């Protein structure tokens, strides 16, 4: 039995009629650019993220870019972020001519370590971009404390964590200055293409991002700022409006799958035998249910690449998030970092792999994944 890493068909088939009706409505209304579906989604996602305002944008990458632009990040500025994330987190900083300054991760959560942030703050530091990786929030209390002590903006990269909660149920995107979401198909709430959103409680920044989203013009053709084309399509918003009401259900299925993996891996004996490490939800005090929403289920184990080959031969989907940390990427060598600078991130890149966790994953499929992993280490 093959097990895919992700099966979007299983998610869309049960709601196919509603999705088609929503798309047809956009066709009939002929309101393709910033239609009322965008406004509706902005209100709903802002509300879901415990924020006042949402600005629908063209992707998670553009959510980060326009957020940095709104904070006026420019050449010479330093922005502190993690070395372990999707490329957009660092790429958007560099695109504005600013310097990404990395701070190593916590090896248990894979999120940026606030203590390491503290060590690299300088007079040029303007902002911090913590990433809520794999569906779990970064340790935001100490990060926000540092930010307020040094007068820094905080842009939460919540592309993998829409709805994830920190400590007393504070949601991803609501704790920093601005929060960035992605609706790329593989995220917990995915459209039929690219899309994203910025959420915030800051009215002034909300207004600036709305202007930057349409080339920086207000009124149209009169440009106070240099913006871009950062709009979310009405069609994507219409699709996401249909899917959003299911998000909590899908999240709980992901969490159930995570619990089932925990049981299966314990039974497998692999934790003792090879030291396999499961993802750890660290903020689960306070009865919060969304402390980890498992956009990815990332395990740590020895001979990762050998296992990956074996899984591939056996039709078990898997992926490495991410194989190369930012400071070792070819295009970022000018920053002057070297191998060994961020040992926890470097080890994570070598020792971890993401296995299927999507909501519709079945028990038999999970048993198959675990038994194949077991088979590899018993050879
Ligand atoms: C997916 C992702 C992004 C970028 O989102 P896109 O919609 O693909 O542009 C940024 N940061 C992280 C952590 C992501 O996972």
Short mmCIF file of N, CA, C and O in Angstrom, two decimals, residues 293-360:
data_model
loop_
_atom_site.label_atom_id
_atom_site.label_comp_id
_atom_site.label_asym_id
_atom_site.label_seq_id
_atom_site.Cartn_x
_atom_site.Cartn_y
_atom_site.Cartn_z
N UNK A 293 -0.57 22.30 15.52
CA UNK A 293 -1.59 21.93 14.52
C UNK A 293 -1.00 21.10 13.38
O UNK A 293 -1.67 20.88 12.38
N UNK A 294 0.24 20.63 13.57
CA UNK A 294 0.84 19.62 12.70
C UNK A 294 0.65 19.88 11.21
O UNK A 294 0.10 19.04 10.49
N UNK A 295 1.12 21.02 10.75
CA UNK A 295 1.20 21.19 9.29
C UNK A 295 2.17 20.14 8.74
O UNK A 295 1.97 19.60 7.65
N UNK A 296 3.20 19.87 9.54
CA UNK A 296 4.11 18.77 9.21
C UNK A 296 4.33 17.94 10.47
O UNK A 296 4.27 18.45 11.58
N UNK A 297 4.59 16.65 10.26
CA UNK A 297 4.95 15.76 11.37
C UNK A 297 6.39 15.33 11.13
O UNK A 297 6.67 14.48 10.27
N UNK A 298 7.31 15.98 11.84
CA UNK A 298 8.74 15.82 11.56
C UNK A 298 9.39 14.99 12.66
O UNK A 298 9.32 15.35 13.84
N UNK A 299 9.99 13.88 12.27
CA UNK A 299 10.67 13.01 13.23
C UNK A 299 12.18 13.09 13.02
O UNK A 299 12.66 13.40 11.93
N UNK A 300 12.91 12.81 14.10
CA UNK A 300 14.38 12.83 14.04
C UNK A 300 14.88 11.41 14.23
O UNK A 300 14.41 10.71 15.15
N UNK A 301 15.79 10.99 13.37
CA UNK A 301 16.29 9.62 13.45
C UNK A 301 17.64 9.48 12.75
O UNK A 301 18.01 10.33 11.94
N UNK A 302 18.38 8.38 13.06
CA UNK A 302 19.69 8.19 12.42
C UNK A 302 19.54 7.68 10.98
O UNK A 302 18.48 7.15 10.63
N UNK A 303 20.59 7.81 10.19
CA UNK A 303 20.59 7.35 8.79
C UNK A 303 19.33 7.80 8.05
O UNK A 303 18.65 7.00 7.40
N UNK A 304 19.04 9.08 8.18
CA UNK A 304 17.83 9.65 7.58
C UNK A 304 17.77 9.40 6.07
O UNK A 304 16.73 9.01 5.54
N UNK A 305 18.90 9.61 5.38
CA UNK A 305 18.85 9.50 3.92
C UNK A 305 18.67 8.05 3.46
O UNK A 305 17.99 7.79 2.47
N UNK A 306 19.25 7.12 4.22
CA UNK A 306 19.03 5.70 3.93
C UNK A 306 17.55 5.35 4.08
O UNK A 306 16.96 4.69 3.22
N UNK A 307 16.96 5.83 5.15
CA UNK A 307 15.53 5.59 5.38
C UNK A 307 14.69 6.18 4.25
O UNK A 307 13.76 5.55 3.75
N UNK A 308 15.06 7.40 3.83
CA UNK A 308 14.28 8.06 2.77
C UNK A 308 14.28 7.23 1.49
O UNK A 308 13.25 7.08 0.84
N UNK A 309 15.43 6.69 1.12
CA UNK A 309 15.50 5.85 -0.07
C UNK A 309 14.59 4.64 0.06
O UNK A 309 13.87 4.27 -0.87
N UNK A 310 14.64 4.03 1.24
CA UNK A 310 13.83 2.84 1.49
C UNK A 310 12.34 3.19 1.42
O UNK A 310 11.54 2.45 0.81
N UNK A 311 11.94 4.30 2.01
CA UNK A 311 10.53 4.70 1.98
C UNK A 311 10.08 4.99 0.55
O UNK A 311 8.97 4.64 0.15
N UNK A 312 10.97 5.62 -0.20
CA UNK A 312 10.64 5.94 -1.59
C UNK A 312 10.38 4.65 -2.39
O UNK A 312 9.39 4.54 -3.10
N UNK A 313 11.28 3.67 -2.22
CA UNK A 313 11.12 2.37 -2.90
C UNK A 313 9.81 1.71 -2.51
O UNK A 313 9.24 0.95 -3.28
N UNK A 314 9.33 2.02 -1.31
CA UNK A 314 8.11 1.38 -0.82
C UNK A 314 6.87 2.27 -0.92
O UNK A 314 5.84 1.96 -0.33
N UNK A 315 6.99 3.36 -1.65
CA UNK A 315 5.84 4.20 -1.92
C UNK A 315 5.31 4.99 -0.73
O UNK A 315 4.13 5.34 -0.67
N UNK A 316 6.19 5.27 0.23
CA UNK A 316 5.77 6.06 1.39
C UNK A 316 6.27 7.50 1.21
O UNK A 316 7.47 7.75 1.19
N UNK A 317 5.33 8.43 1.10
CA UNK A 317 5.69 9.83 0.88
C UNK A 317 6.45 10.40 2.07
O UNK A 317 6.15 10.08 3.22
N UNK A 318 7.44 11.21 1.78
CA UNK A 318 8.19 11.89 2.86
C UNK A 318 8.94 13.06 2.25
O UNK A 318 9.14 13.12 1.05
N UNK A 319 9.34 14.00 3.10
CA UNK A 319 10.05 15.18 2.61
C UNK A 319 10.91 15.75 3.73
O UNK A 319 10.57 15.58 4.91
N UNK A 320 12.00 16.38 3.34
CA UNK A 320 12.87 17.01 4.34
C UNK A 320 12.58 18.51 4.37
O UNK A 320 12.64 19.18 3.35
N UNK A 321 12.21 18.98 5.57
CA UNK A 321 11.96 20.41 5.77
C UNK A 321 12.97 20.96 6.77
O UNK A 321 12.70 20.92 7.96
N UNK A 322 14.12 21.39 6.42
CA UNK A 322 14.59 21.68 5.07
C UNK A 322 15.99 21.12 4.95
O UNK A 322 16.70 21.04 5.96
N UNK A 323 16.47 20.74 3.78
CA UNK A 323 17.77 20.08 3.69
C UNK A 323 18.97 21.01 3.89
O UNK A 323 20.04 20.56 4.27
N UNK A 324 18.81 22.31 3.61
CA UNK A 324 19.92 23.26 3.73
C UNK A 324 19.48 24.47 4.55
O UNK A 324 18.50 25.11 4.20
N UNK A 325 20.20 24.77 5.64
CA UNK A 325 19.84 25.98 6.41
C UNK A 325 20.22 27.23 5.62
O UNK A 325 21.08 27.18 4.74
N UNK A 326 19.56 28.33 5.94
CA UNK A 326 19.77 29.56 5.15
C UNK A 326 21.23 29.96 5.04
O UNK A 326 21.69 30.37 3.98
N UNK A 327 21.97 29.85 6.17
CA UNK A 327 23.33 30.39 6.15
C UNK A 327 24.27 29.58 5.26
O UNK A 327 25.37 30.02 4.97
N UNK A 328 23.83 28.39 4.81
CA UNK A 328 24.65 27.59 3.90
C UNK A 328 24.10 27.58 2.48
O UNK A 328 24.60 26.85 1.62
N UNK A 329 23.07 28.37 2.21
CA UNK A 329 22.53 28.46 0.85
C UNK A 329 23.51 29.23 -0.03
O UNK A 329 24.07 30.24 0.37
N UNK A 330 23.65 28.74 -1.25
CA UNK A 330 24.62 29.32 -2.18
C UNK A 330 24.42 30.83 -2.36
O UNK A 330 25.37 31.61 -2.33
N UNK A 331 23.17 31.24 -2.53
CA UNK A 331 22.90 32.65 -2.84
C UNK A 331 23.07 33.57 -1.64
O UNK A 331 22.98 34.79 -1.77
N UNK A 332 23.30 32.99 -0.45
CA UNK A 332 23.44 33.83 0.74
C UNK A 332 24.86 33.80 1.30
O UNK A 332 25.10 34.19 2.44
N UNK A 333 25.80 33.33 0.47
CA UNK A 333 27.19 33.23 0.95
C UNK A 333 27.81 34.59 1.26
O UNK A 333 28.70 34.71 2.10
N UNK A 334 27.32 35.63 0.60
CA UNK A 334 27.82 36.99 0.85
C UNK A 334 27.64 37.42 2.30
O UNK A 334 28.30 38.34 2.77
N UNK A 335 26.69 36.78 2.99
CA UNK A 335 26.45 37.17 4.37
C UNK A 335 27.63 36.81 5.27
O UNK A 335 27.75 37.33 6.37
N UNK A 336 28.47 35.87 4.79
CA UNK A 336 29.70 35.55 5.51
C UNK A 336 29.56 34.51 6.61
O UNK A 336 30.44 34.39 7.46
N UNK A 337 28.49 33.76 6.59
CA UNK A 337 28.36 32.68 7.58
C UNK A 337 29.11 31.43 7.12
O UNK A 337 29.45 31.30 5.95
N UNK A 338 29.36 30.52 8.06
CA UNK A 338 30.07 29.28 7.75
C UNK A 338 29.39 28.09 8.38
O UNK A 338 28.61 28.24 9.32
N UNK A 339 29.76 26.91 7.88
CA UNK A 339 29.30 25.69 8.49
C UNK A 339 29.76 25.67 9.95
O UNK A 339 30.89 26.06 10.25
N UNK A 340 28.86 25.26 10.85
CA UNK A 340 29.19 25.25 12.27
C UNK A 340 28.63 26.45 13.01
O UNK A 340 28.60 26.46 14.25
N UNK A 341 28.19 27.47 12.28
CA UNK A 341 27.68 28.68 12.95
C UNK A 341 26.36 28.42 13.70
O UNK A 341 26.11 29.03 14.73
N UNK A 342 25.52 27.54 13.13
CA UNK A 342 24.23 27.26 13.77
C UNK A 342 24.03 25.75 13.86
O UNK A 342 23.31 25.15 13.07
N UNK A 343 24.73 25.12 14.83
CA UNK A 343 24.79 23.65 14.88
C UNK A 343 23.43 22.97 15.03
O UNK A 343 23.22 21.91 14.45
N UNK A 344 22.51 23.56 15.79
CA UNK A 344 21.21 22.90 15.96
C UNK A 344 20.43 22.87 14.64
O UNK A 344 19.80 21.86 14.31
N UNK A 345 20.47 23.96 13.91
CA UNK A 345 19.77 24.00 12.61
C UNK A 345 20.44 23.03 11.63
O UNK A 345 19.76 22.31 10.89
N UNK A 346 21.76 23.01 11.65
CA UNK A 346 22.48 22.14 10.72
C UNK A 346 22.18 20.66 10.99
O UNK A 346 21.96 19.88 10.06
N UNK A 347 22.13 20.30 12.27
CA UNK A 347 21.81 18.90 12.61
C UNK A 347 20.38 18.55 12.21
O UNK A 347 20.11 17.47 11.69
N UNK A 348 19.46 19.47 12.44
CA UNK A 348 18.05 19.23 12.08
C UNK A 348 17.94 18.96 10.58
O UNK A 348 17.19 18.08 10.14
N UNK A 349 18.71 19.69 9.79
CA UNK A 349 18.67 19.50 8.33
C UNK A 349 19.14 18.11 7.93
O UNK A 349 18.75 17.58 6.89
N UNK A 350 20.01 17.50 8.77
CA UNK A 350 20.59 16.19 8.45
C UNK A 350 19.79 15.03 9.05
O UNK A 350 19.88 13.91 8.55
N UNK A 351 19.09 15.30 10.15
CA UNK A 351 18.52 14.18 10.92
C UNK A 351 17.00 14.08 10.91
O UNK A 351 16.46 13.21 11.57
N UNK A 352 16.31 14.99 10.24
CA UNK A 352 14.85 14.99 10.36
C UNK A 352 14.17 14.72 9.02
O UNK A 352 14.72 14.99 7.95
N UNK A 353 12.96 14.19 9.11
CA UNK A 353 12.16 13.94 7.91
C UNK A 353 10.68 14.07 8.28
O UNK A 353 10.26 13.70 9.38
N UNK A 354 9.92 14.64 7.35
CA UNK A 354 8.47 14.77 7.54
C UNK A 354 7.76 13.58 6.91
O UNK A 354 8.08 13.17 5.79
N UNK A 355 6.83 12.99 7.67
CA UNK A 355 6.06 11.84 7.16
C UNK A 355 4.59 12.24 7.05
O UNK A 355 4.19 13.27 7.60
N UNK A 356 3.77 11.46 6.34
CA UNK A 356 2.38 11.88 6.08
C UNK A 356 1.59 12.16 7.37
O UNK A 356 1.67 11.38 8.32
N UNK A 357 0.85 13.28 7.41
CA UNK A 357 0.07 13.64 8.59
C UNK A 357 -1.27 14.27 8.18
O UNK A 357 -2.07 14.66 9.02
N UNK A 358 -1.53 14.36 6.88
CA UNK A 358 -2.72 15.08 6.41
C UNK A 358 -4.00 14.53 7.06
O UNK A 358 -4.04 13.35 7.47
N UNK A 359 -5.03 15.37 7.19
CA UNK A 359 -6.21 15.03 8.01
C UNK A 359 -6.88 13.71 7.64
O UNK A 359 -7.31 12.96 8.51
N UNK A 360 -6.96 13.41 6.35
CA UNK A 360 -7.73 12.25 5.89
C UNK A 360 -6.92 10.95 5.92
O UNK A 360 -7.42 9.89 5.53
#
